[in-house]
Short mmCIF file of C-alpha atoms and ligand atoms in Angstrom, two decimals:
data_model
loop_
_atom_site.label_atom_id
_atom_site.label_comp_id
_atom_site.label_asym_id
_atom_site.label_seq_id
_atom_site.Cartn_x
_atom_site.Cartn_y
_atom_site.Cartn_z
CA UNK Z 1 28.83 -38.42 2.86
CA UNK Z 2 25.33 -37.19 2.44
CA UNK Z 3 23.57 -37.21 -0.60
CA UNK Z 4 22.22 -33.97 0.22
CA UNK Z 5 24.11 -30.29 -0.84
CA UNK Z 6 25.84 -28.47 2.15
CA UNK Z 7 23.12 -25.32 2.39
CA UNK Z 8 22.54 -22.84 5.13
CA UNK Z 9 19.48 -21.37 5.98
CA UNK Z 10 18.29 -19.21 8.62
CA UNK Z 11 15.75 -16.39 9.72
CA UNK Z 12 14.53 -13.35 11.60
CA UNK Z 13 11.32 -12.22 12.24
CA UNK Z 14 10.79 -8.54 11.61
CA UNK Z 15 8.77 -8.41 14.86
CA UNK Z 16 10.35 -5.47 16.68
CA UNK Z 17 13.94 -4.23 16.24
CA UNK Z 18 16.89 -6.02 16.13
CA UNK Z 19 18.75 -6.87 19.07
CA UNK Z 20 22.34 -7.76 19.95
CA UNK Z 21 20.66 -11.17 21.06
CA UNK Z 22 19.98 -11.39 17.43
CA UNK Z 23 22.81 -10.32 16.46
CA UNK Z 24 25.58 -12.11 18.58
CA UNK Z 25 23.60 -15.33 18.51
CA UNK Z 26 22.87 -15.74 14.76
CA UNK Z 27 23.93 -12.89 12.23
CA UNK Z 28 27.24 -12.29 12.81
CA UNK Z 29 27.69 -16.10 12.70
CA UNK Z 30 25.97 -15.98 9.18
CA UNK Z 31 28.67 -13.46 7.85
CA UNK Z 32 31.24 -16.29 8.27
CA UNK Z 33 29.62 -19.04 6.60
CA UNK Z 34 28.93 -17.22 3.51
CA UNK Z 35 32.27 -18.19 1.81
CA UNK Z 36 31.78 -22.23 2.87
CA UNK Z 37 28.07 -23.03 2.23
CA UNK Z 38 25.23 -21.63 -0.08
CA UNK Z 39 23.41 -19.79 2.00
CA UNK Z 40 19.84 -18.36 2.38
CA UNK Z 41 18.54 -15.91 4.70
CA UNK Z 42 14.83 -14.85 5.11
CA UNK Z 43 13.05 -12.33 6.97
CA UNK Z 44 10.31 -14.40 8.04
CA UNK Z 45 7.34 -12.35 8.01
CA UNK Z 46 4.65 -14.62 7.80
CA UNK Z 47 5.92 -15.90 11.31
CA UNK Z 48 5.77 -11.61 12.82
CA UNK Z 49 1.98 -12.42 11.94
CA UNK Z 50 1.56 -15.12 14.31
CA UNK Z 51 1.32 -12.06 16.76
CA UNK Z 52 -0.34 -8.89 15.54
CA UNK Z 53 1.92 -6.39 13.85
CA UNK Z 54 0.29 -3.02 12.07
CA UNK Z 55 0.74 -3.30 8.62
CA UNK Z 56 2.93 -0.65 8.09
CA UNK Z 57 5.49 -1.13 11.07
CA UNK Z 58 5.47 -4.69 9.58
CA UNK Z 59 6.52 -3.26 6.27
CA UNK Z 60 9.38 -1.12 7.77
CA UNK Z 61 10.40 -4.16 10.09
CA UNK Z 62 10.81 -6.25 6.99
CA UNK Z 63 13.28 -3.64 5.22
CA UNK Z 64 15.00 -2.92 8.77
CA UNK Z 65 15.72 -6.30 9.44
CA UNK Z 66 17.11 -6.77 5.82
CA UNK Z 67 19.03 -4.05 6.37
CA UNK Z 68 20.43 -5.33 9.66
CA UNK Z 69 21.57 -8.34 7.87
CA UNK Z 70 23.25 -6.57 4.92
CA UNK Z 71 24.86 -3.81 7.71
CA UNK Z 72 26.24 -6.71 9.84
CA UNK Z 73 28.13 -8.13 6.74
CA UNK Z 74 25.61 -10.84 5.15
CA UNK Z 75 26.25 -9.75 1.53
CA UNK Z 76 23.67 -10.04 -1.36
CA UNK Z 77 26.15 -11.07 -3.56
CA UNK Z 78 27.11 -14.16 -1.79
CA UNK Z 79 23.77 -14.79 0.39
CA UNK Z 80 20.02 -14.92 -1.19
CA UNK Z 81 18.24 -12.90 1.25
CA UNK Z 82 14.58 -12.37 1.00
CA UNK Z 83 11.52 -12.13 2.96
CA UNK Z 84 9.18 -15.04 3.34
CA UNK Z 85 5.89 -14.32 2.39
CA UNK Z 86 7.32 -13.52 -1.46
CA UNK Z 87 7.93 -17.13 -1.72
CA UNK Z 88 4.52 -19.30 -1.43
CA UNK Z 89 6.36 -22.59 -1.31
CA UNK Z 90 6.84 -21.72 2.61
CA UNK Z 91 3.47 -21.40 3.15
CA UNK Z 92 2.59 -24.55 0.67
CA UNK Z 93 4.85 -27.02 2.66
CA UNK Z 94 4.14 -25.70 5.71
CA UNK Z 95 0.38 -27.22 5.17
CA UNK Z 96 1.83 -30.88 4.48
CA UNK Z 97 3.86 -30.49 7.52
CA UNK Z 98 0.47 -29.42 9.55
CA UNK Z 99 -0.72 -32.63 8.94
CA UNK Z 100 2.41 -34.61 9.20
CA UNK Z 101 3.37 -33.03 12.87
CA UNK Z 102 1.68 -34.06 16.24
CA UNK Z 103 -0.47 -32.43 18.31
CA UNK Z 104 1.54 -33.54 21.03
CA UNK Z 105 4.70 -32.82 19.61
CA UNK Z 106 3.70 -28.90 19.38
CA UNK Z 107 2.12 -29.32 23.09
CA UNK Z 108 5.50 -29.60 23.95
CA UNK Z 109 7.16 -26.30 22.28
CA UNK Z 110 8.22 -24.20 25.24
CA UNK Z 111 8.47 -21.33 22.97
CA UNK Z 112 4.48 -21.21 22.46
CA UNK Z 113 4.18 -21.25 25.75
CA UNK Z 114 6.36 -18.79 26.88
CA UNK Z 115 4.45 -16.59 23.85
CA UNK Z 116 0.81 -17.63 24.93
CA UNK Z 117 1.27 -17.54 28.28
CA UNK Z 118 -1.56 -18.23 30.44
CA UNK Z 119 -4.60 -17.06 27.86
CA UNK Z 120 -3.63 -20.27 25.49
CA UNK Z 121 -7.13 -20.04 24.14
CA UNK Z 122 -6.68 -16.37 22.99
CA UNK Z 123 -3.46 -17.32 20.84
CA UNK Z 124 -3.81 -17.43 17.02
CA UNK Z 125 -3.53 -21.00 15.50
CA UNK Z 126 -0.89 -19.51 13.69
CA UNK Z 127 1.73 -18.95 16.91
CA UNK Z 128 0.79 -23.05 17.39
CA UNK Z 129 1.59 -24.30 14.43
CA UNK Z 130 4.50 -21.69 13.81
CA UNK Z 131 7.58 -24.78 14.18
CA UNK Z 132 5.49 -26.32 10.91
CA UNK Z 133 6.23 -23.05 9.01
CA UNK Z 134 9.69 -22.95 10.15
CA UNK Z 135 10.46 -26.42 9.56
CA UNK Z 136 9.40 -25.99 5.73
CA UNK Z 137 11.22 -22.89 5.44
CA UNK Z 138 14.65 -25.30 6.28
CA UNK Z 139 13.11 -28.10 4.63
CA UNK Z 140 11.70 -26.69 1.36
CA UNK Z 141 15.53 -25.50 0.42
CA UNK Z 142 17.12 -29.08 1.45
CA UNK Z 143 18.85 -27.40 3.87
CA UNK Z 144 21.36 -28.80 6.07
CA UNK Z 145 22.58 -26.53 8.26
CA UNK Z 146 20.71 -23.74 10.26
CA UNK Z 147 22.80 -21.04 12.12
CA UNK Z 148 20.56 -20.03 15.50
CA UNK Z 149 20.76 -19.03 18.93
CA UNK Z 150 20.34 -21.52 21.55
CA UNK Z 151 16.73 -20.54 22.17
CA UNK Z 152 15.61 -22.51 18.50
CA UNK Z 153 17.30 -25.57 19.31
CA UNK Z 154 13.91 -27.01 20.02
CA UNK Z 155 12.37 -26.11 16.93
CA UNK Z 156 15.00 -27.95 14.98
CA UNK Z 157 14.54 -30.99 16.89
CA UNK Z 158 11.08 -30.57 15.85
CA UNK Z 159 12.23 -30.13 12.54
CA UNK Z 160 14.23 -33.13 12.18
CA UNK Z 161 11.31 -35.51 13.61
CA UNK Z 162 9.03 -33.80 10.77
CA UNK Z 163 11.83 -34.92 8.42
CA UNK Z 164 12.08 -38.05 9.59
CA UNK Z 165 8.52 -39.33 9.93
CA UNK Z 166 7.65 -37.51 6.37
CA UNK Z 167 10.57 -39.82 5.37
CA UNK Z 168 9.22 -42.81 6.94
CA UNK Z 169 5.77 -42.35 6.02
CA UNK Z 170 5.87 -41.75 2.54
CA UNK Z 171 9.21 -44.55 2.72
CA UNK Z 172 11.45 -42.08 0.91
CA UNK Z 173 14.89 -40.47 2.04
CA UNK Z 174 13.73 -37.02 0.75
CA UNK Z 175 14.01 -34.49 3.60
CA UNK Z 176 17.52 -34.62 5.13
CA UNK Z 177 18.70 -34.47 8.93
CA UNK Z 178 19.08 -30.85 9.91
CA UNK Z 179 22.16 -29.69 11.87
CA UNK Z 180 21.76 -27.01 14.24
CA UNK Z 181 24.64 -24.47 14.20
CA UNK Z 182 24.45 -22.48 17.80
CA UNK Z 183 28.43 -21.25 18.42
CA UNK Z 184 30.37 -18.34 19.42
CA UNK Z 185 30.75 -16.71 22.92
CA UNK Z 186 26.81 -15.54 23.14
CA UNK Z 187 24.32 -18.02 22.00
CA UNK Z 188 21.73 -16.81 24.88
CA UNK Z 189 21.91 -13.49 25.00
CA UNK Z 190 20.17 -12.28 28.81
CA UNK Z 191 18.41 -9.07 29.37
CA UNK Z 192 20.86 -6.04 31.11
CA UNK Z 193 18.38 -5.76 33.36
CA UNK Z 194 18.17 -9.69 34.33
CA UNK Z 195 20.47 -12.23 33.74
CA UNK Z 196 17.88 -14.68 34.03
CA UNK Z 197 15.84 -13.68 31.34
CA UNK Z 198 16.45 -13.77 27.39
CA UNK Z 199 17.24 -10.37 25.47
CA UNK Z 200 14.45 -9.81 23.48
CA UNK Z 201 12.68 -7.51 21.00
CA UNK Z 202 9.51 -7.79 23.35
CA UNK Z 203 10.46 -7.14 26.79
CA UNK Z 204 8.77 -3.87 27.49
CA UNK Z 205 11.66 -2.46 29.24
CA UNK Z 206 14.18 -0.39 26.54
CA UNK Z 207 17.08 -0.56 29.09
CA UNK Z 208 17.21 -4.43 29.09
CA UNK Z 209 18.68 -4.58 25.48
CA UNK Z 210 20.84 -3.02 22.84
CA UNK Z 211 19.16 -2.06 19.72
CA UNK Z 212 20.89 -2.89 16.43
CA UNK Z 213 19.60 1.01 15.51
CA UNK Z 214 20.62 2.36 19.03
CA UNK Z 215 22.93 5.22 18.22
CA UNK Z 216 26.26 5.62 19.97
CA UNK Z 217 25.52 7.40 22.65
CA UNK Z 218 22.05 4.75 23.88
CA UNK Z 219 24.67 2.01 23.45
CA UNK Z 220 27.21 3.16 25.93
CA UNK Z 221 24.63 4.05 28.61
CA UNK Z 222 22.94 0.99 28.19
CA UNK Z 223 26.00 -0.94 28.70
CA UNK Z 224 26.69 1.34 32.01
CA UNK Z 225 23.19 1.10 33.26
CA UNK Z 226 23.63 -2.68 32.81
CA UNK Z 227 22.24 -4.60 35.83
CA UNK Z 228 25.31 -6.40 38.19
CA UNK Z 229 26.24 -7.97 41.60
CA UNK Z 230 28.74 -5.47 43.98
CA UNK Z 231 31.59 -8.42 44.16
CA UNK Z 232 34.77 -7.97 41.90
CA UNK Z 233 35.21 -9.68 38.98
CA UNK Z 234 36.32 -13.12 39.32
CA UNK Z 235 39.28 -14.56 37.44
CA UNK Z 236 37.54 -17.63 36.33
CA UNK Z 237 34.41 -18.93 34.45
CA UNK Z 238 33.35 -20.93 37.70
CA UNK Z 239 33.67 -17.83 39.95
CA UNK Z 240 30.51 -16.30 37.51
CA UNK Z 241 28.50 -19.62 38.55
CA UNK Z 242 25.10 -18.28 40.56
CA UNK Z 243 26.26 -14.68 38.93
CA UNK Z 244 23.87 -14.38 36.23
CA UNK Z 245 24.78 -10.48 35.28
CA UNK Z 246 28.25 -11.03 35.57
CA UNK Z 247 28.38 -13.82 33.60
CA UNK Z 248 26.36 -12.61 30.73
CA UNK Z 249 28.10 -9.21 30.09
CA UNK Z 250 31.46 -11.33 30.16
CA UNK Z 251 30.29 -13.47 27.45
CA UNK Z 252 29.03 -10.05 25.66
CA UNK Z 253 32.38 -9.08 26.01
CA UNK Z 254 33.60 -12.39 24.33
CA UNK Z 255 31.48 -12.37 21.74
CA UNK Z 256 32.04 -8.52 20.57
CA UNK Z 257 35.78 -8.78 21.12
CA UNK Z 258 35.72 -13.03 19.56
CA UNK Z 259 37.86 -14.04 22.03
CA UNK Z 260 37.33 -16.33 24.78
CA UNK Z 261 35.40 -15.94 27.92
CA UNK Z 262 37.92 -16.99 30.07
CA UNK Z 263 40.59 -14.87 28.88
CA UNK Z 264 37.75 -11.84 29.75
CA UNK Z 265 37.89 -13.36 33.30
CA UNK Z 266 41.61 -13.75 33.49
CA UNK Z 267 42.32 -10.05 32.37
CA UNK Z 268 39.62 -8.11 34.82
CA UNK Z 269 40.41 -10.17 37.63
CA UNK Z 270 39.80 -8.59 41.08
CA UNK Z 271 38.37 -5.56 39.08
CA UNK Z 272 35.28 -3.39 39.78
CA UNK Z 273 32.23 -3.43 37.15
CA UNK Z 274 32.70 0.39 36.66
CA UNK Z 275 35.93 -0.21 34.99
CA UNK Z 276 34.59 -3.31 32.93
CA UNK Z 277 31.47 -1.82 31.73
CA UNK Z 278 33.46 1.16 30.38
CA UNK Z 279 36.03 -0.68 28.62
CA UNK Z 280 32.72 -2.90 27.21
CA UNK Z 281 30.93 0.21 26.54
CA UNK Z 282 33.49 1.32 24.12
CA UNK Z 283 34.15 -1.98 22.78
CA UNK Z 284 30.00 -2.38 21.97
CA UNK Z 285 30.39 1.71 20.30
CA UNK Z 286 33.25 0.29 18.12
CA UNK Z 287 31.55 -2.79 16.75
CA UNK Z 288 27.89 -2.14 16.59
CA UNK Z 289 27.96 1.96 16.13
CA UNK Z 290 29.25 1.14 12.32
CA UNK Z 291 26.44 -1.49 12.43
CA UNK Z 292 23.48 1.07 13.39
CA UNK Z 293 24.75 3.85 10.59
CA UNK Z 294 25.12 1.76 7.69
CA UNK Z 295 21.43 0.78 9.00
CA UNK Z 296 20.10 3.71 9.13
CA UNK Z 297 21.60 4.93 5.46
CA UNK Z 298 20.44 1.65 3.94
CA UNK Z 299 17.35 2.31 5.27
CA UNK Z 300 17.54 5.97 3.11
CA UNK Z 301 17.52 3.65 0.27
CA UNK Z 302 14.23 1.36 0.08
CA UNK Z 303 14.32 1.16 -3.40
CA UNK Z 304 17.64 -0.43 -3.08
CA UNK Z 305 16.18 -2.70 -0.44
CA UNK Z 306 13.43 -3.64 -1.92
CA UNK Z 307 15.18 -4.73 -5.30
CA UNK Z 308 17.87 -6.83 -2.92
CA UNK Z 309 14.35 -8.72 -1.44
CA UNK Z 310 12.86 -9.02 -4.93
CA UNK Z 311 15.87 -10.48 -6.53
CA UNK Z 312 16.62 -12.37 -3.56
CA UNK Z 313 13.04 -13.97 -3.62
CA UNK Z 314 12.83 -14.94 -7.20
CA UNK Z 315 16.50 -16.63 -6.52
CA UNK Z 316 14.86 -18.43 -3.64
CA UNK Z 317 11.80 -19.12 -5.36
CA UNK Z 318 14.08 -20.63 -7.91
CA UNK Z 319 15.43 -23.40 -5.31
CA UNK Z 320 11.98 -23.90 -3.38
CA UNK Z 321 9.65 -24.67 -6.01
CA UNK Z 322 11.07 -27.85 -7.37
CA UNK Z 323 11.42 -28.85 -4.17
CA UNK Z 324 7.96 -28.50 -2.90
CA UNK Z 325 6.52 -30.12 -6.37
CA UNK Z 326 8.58 -33.05 -5.60
CA UNK Z 327 7.22 -33.40 -2.08
CA UNK Z 328 3.82 -32.76 -3.42
CA UNK Z 329 4.18 -35.79 -5.81
CA UNK Z 330 5.69 -37.72 -2.87
CA UNK Z 331 1.85 -37.17 -0.90
CA UNK Z 332 0.34 -37.99 -4.04
CA UNK Z 333 -1.32 -34.41 -4.55
CA UNK Z 334 -2.20 -34.72 -8.05
CA UNK Z 335 -0.75 -31.75 -10.64
CA UNK Z 336 -1.94 -33.24 -14.10
P1 TYM J 401 13.86 -14.65 16.11
O1 TYM J 401 13.36 -13.33 15.16
O2 TYM J 401 13.03 -14.47 17.67
O3 TYM J 401 15.38 -14.75 16.44
C1 TYM J 401 16.52 -14.59 14.99
C2 TYM J 401 17.92 -14.99 15.78
O4 TYM J 401 18.41 -14.53 16.83
C3 TYM J 401 18.45 -15.74 17.77
N1 TYM J 401 17.76 -15.25 19.28
C4 TYM J 401 19.35 -14.89 19.92
N2 TYM J 401 20.57 -15.19 20.55
C5 TYM J 401 20.89 -15.43 21.54
N3 TYM J 401 20.22 -14.66 22.48
C6 TYM J 401 19.32 -13.85 22.43
N4 TYM J 401 19.02 -13.11 23.19
C7 TYM J 401 18.48 -14.31 21.01
N5 TYM J 401 17.57 -13.92 20.67
C8 TYM J 401 16.80 -14.33 19.45
C9 TYM J 401 17.75 -16.80 17.30
O5 TYM J 401 17.93 -17.74 18.48
C10 TYM J 401 17.12 -16.49 16.13
O6 TYM J 401 18.49 -17.14 15.70
N6 TYM J 401 11.88 -18.79 14.82
C11 TYM J 401 12.90 -17.65 14.53
C12 TYM J 401 12.98 -17.35 13.28
C13 TYM J 401 12.87 -18.46 12.06
C14 TYM J 401 13.57 -19.67 11.76
C15 TYM J 401 13.42 -20.32 10.90
C16 TYM J 401 15.05 -19.62 12.32
C17 TYM J 401 11.79 -18.54 11.23
N7 TYM J 401 11.99 -19.88 10.48
C18 TYM J 401 14.43 -21.07 10.06
C19 TYM J 401 15.74 -20.41 11.52
C20 TYM J 401 15.44 -21.17 10.37
C21 TYM J 401 13.07 -17.11 15.74
O7 TYM J 401 12.02 -16.20 16.04
O8 TYM J 401 14.03 -16.28 15.91
#
């Protein structure tokens, strides 16, 4: 039995639109955790500015991500919802972690390599130390469980390494070993235009992704336009081998309908994509349409959203600051 209280923390960057990937890989899964854990969900605006953000766009996107969480079923009465920059413990603990993590560890981060591309020297230093801030987000709450999409696995391994090195270096058992919660039928939602690329808010092609702000028409159109191959659908999961686009659509279908991918295959065995995509379009519209409409309603009430973020930040700060102070004491930072 762990000495640590069971606490969930997760975050989303307000850098562009929320996508179906964010929803199926992360936010949808958060909803069900609210009844069994203490849950803290964060709009990570400090992470967003590791790449350029227009200030007004960032402010709007921060509220929009909060609206997206609430519209998806994250309940401000059950969970703490706030934006990262309002709780200074994140940045302060991140500095300590910059001094714990090793250059060699950060050099291995695939997300940095992908985001920095060929021009590593021109990437911000913030982008490089991004995973240290992520570790601080989680550990300043002594969170034990982190529900994310598959792309965040490496960052969570780094979080464990940082916690372990801190505990070893200072001879304490202070930070918990964080457990990733990567579950559901769509832990890695792929682009609708290319089944080998992750669906991402930064993809230049609008048709590559479904945004949570898309209206019913655009959702249906994007599904109908999704790239596929010319074979009929297979009856088993094995039949999806080497058919990345087909596999992606089946997984999306399974996740949205909360069924098993193998059952979807069975149901559509031998059928063409036209019929399958029609059904997937209807399903997507029925699940995502109400979320998009609720988001837009919430975005019309900025003072409500701001009050949620303000109240959330107050509650988050109450947990985070005492933990930060203990960490500072352990390190020997004098606070007379
Ligand atoms: P971000 O903002 O890129 O994505 C937010 C969440 O959505 C998941 N996700 C996906 N899941 C499946 N398929 C996809 N195509 C897809 N795209 C995104 C991500 O895995 C993530 O769970 N570094 C994080 C944010 C963060 C964080 C944290 C997360 C900052 N601090 C602390 C957990 C705990 C990120 O960039 O997520």
